[in-house]
Amino acid sequence: MTLHLADKWIWDFWFVQDGPDYHVFFLQAPRSLGDPELRHWNVSIGHAVSRDLRDWEVLPDALRPSSDDSDAFDSCTTWTGSVLRHAGLWYLFYTGGKASEDGLIQRIGLATSADLMRWEKHPENPLIVADPRWYELLDLDVWDDQAWRDPWVFQHPGRDDFHAFITARANHGPPDGRGVIGHARSEDLIHWEVLPPVTEPGDFGYTEVPQLVDVQGWYYLLFSVQRTIHSSSWPRRTGREPLTGIRYRMADDPLGPFHPASGQVLVADEIGSLYAGKVIRDPEGEWAMLAARMYGSDGTFIGELSDPMAIHVTESGHLSVHATR
């Protein structure tokens, strides 16, 4: 069965494994809001666990906005992130928005835990902020927020350093084509150096909820795109019709270069049925993708996590998604 909460919508999510347990952290907001667009400003980070990626036990919430401190970087929002383990401690990197800025400027902070249950926000938050040498800062005449969110943090497989791939926008180019995957590097997960993006601008307004995954010797950079973020000139400029869904780029090194230039479509459609997909090995060792079930054919917002869908890799390395197993 899918992960469905009767009283809350679920959308962006991320996994971490602890032995046989799959932990999922997800954005959630009350269904009682009525309008799903309000969910972004009434958000917390939920938590559930499963042994098979199908039957889920809901656990206590992981994080909420620091509403008691209006100057905190996350006093308005706690948005998408990722979790990894290092030196016996779990690190949860997440996106924050400040109430005094109406949540328009996004920054990245950290919470840590010894048991995946009790989380403590880092006293030096935020730890990763956009660098104007490469990235667009808030300019409401160009875009409706400062995109610096959804950190996917990982340890380089061939070295000891850590890297974060981040939803960002370049500081040049057409406003509806500045979306890039930003990049930051750290030796200790606390002190970060912001680097140039690992993708080029030109295709999308922004590329959300990135994931880097190594499947059969290829590194796949997954990201999601919403059709509603494209301006009316986008189809004319790109020669493509906008679709909402999950795309990917490929590389033979975890830091790229990633190709092809425009990315491959994994799952996408006009209604935005699936979003924020994550690829993971299931308990049988097979590759599968789970995604947020967003909109139904009638336009209703669903707000739940899908069951696993099989992922196949062609001889040339391209991915395809098959029906739910």
mmCIF file of N, CA, C and O in Angstrom, residues 202-203 232-242:
data_model
loop_
_atom_site.group_PDB
_atom_site.id
_atom_site.type_symbol
_atom_site.label_atom_id
_atom_site.label_comp_id
_atom_site.label_asym_id
_atom_site.label_seq_id
_atom_site.Cartn_x
_atom_site.Cartn_y
_atom_site.Cartn_z
ATOM 1 N N GLY A 202 19.786 27.014 -19.312
ATOM 2 C CA GLY A 202 19.256 27.085 -20.659
ATOM 3 C C GLY A 202 17.967 26.335 -20.887
ATOM 4 O O GLY A 202 17.171 26.706 -21.754
ATOM 5 N N ASP A 203 17.729 25.272 -20.108
ATOM 6 C CA ASP A 203 16.585 24.413 -20.392
ATOM 7 C C ASP A 203 15.363 24.675 -19.523
ATOM 8 O O ASP A 203 14.233 24.556 -20.001
ATOM 9 N N SER A 232 5.516 31.740 -21.261
ATOM 10 C CA SER A 232 4.856 31.460 -22.530
ATOM 11 C C SER A 232 5.848 31.378 -23.685
ATOM 12 O O SER A 232 5.537 30.815 -24.740
ATOM 13 N N SER A 233 7.042 31.947 -23.503
ATOM 14 C CA SER A 233 8.046 31.901 -24.574
ATOM 15 C C SER A 233 8.873 30.630 -24.551
ATOM 16 O O SER A 233 9.630 30.369 -25.492
ATOM 17 N N TRP A 234 8.746 29.831 -23.499
ATOM 18 C CA TRP A 234 9.621 28.664 -23.347
ATOM 19 C C TRP A 234 9.484 27.663 -24.500
ATOM 20 O O TRP A 234 10.498 27.240 -25.068
ATOM 21 N N PRO A 235 8.250 27.258 -24.898
ATOM 22 C CA PRO A 235 8.169 26.306 -26.027
ATOM 23 C C PRO A 235 8.779 26.865 -27.303
ATOM 24 O O PRO A 235 9.424 26.134 -28.063
ATOM 25 N N ARG A 236 8.600 28.168 -27.551
ATOM 26 C CA ARG A 236 9.166 28.769 -28.760
ATOM 27 C C ARG A 236 10.693 28.805 -28.683
ATOM 28 O O ARG A 236 11.382 28.556 -29.672
ATOM 29 N N ARG A 237 11.222 29.090 -27.505
ATOM 30 C CA ARG A 237 12.669 29.200 -27.352
ATOM 31 C C ARG A 237 13.342 27.846 -27.410
ATOM 32 O O ARG A 237 14.457 27.711 -27.928
ATOM 33 N N THR A 238 12.710 26.806 -26.853
ATOM 34 C CA THR A 238 13.347 25.491 -26.741
ATOM 35 C C THR A 238 12.895 24.503 -27.812
ATOM 36 O O THR A 238 13.560 23.486 -28.035
ATOM 37 N N GLY A 239 11.741 24.744 -28.434
ATOM 38 C CA GLY A 239 11.211 23.801 -29.397
ATOM 39 C C GLY A 239 10.554 22.589 -28.761
ATOM 40 O O GLY A 239 10.294 21.596 -29.452
ATOM 41 N N ARG A 240 10.268 22.652 -27.454
ATOM 42 C CA ARG A 240 9.655 21.528 -26.753
ATOM 43 C C ARG A 240 8.451 22.013 -25.949
ATOM 44 O O ARG A 240 8.422 23.143 -25.481
ATOM 45 N N GLU A 241 7.478 21.137 -25.800
ATOM 46 C CA GLU A 241 6.337 21.450 -24.947
ATOM 47 C C GLU A 241 6.692 21.115 -23.500
ATOM 48 O O GLU A 241 7.318 20.086 -23.231
ATOM 49 N N PRO A 242 6.322 21.978 -22.553
ATOM 50 C CA PRO A 242 6.660 21.712 -21.148
ATOM 51 C C PRO A 242 5.826 20.579 -20.578
ATOM 52 O O PRO A 242 4.624 20.458 -20.840
#
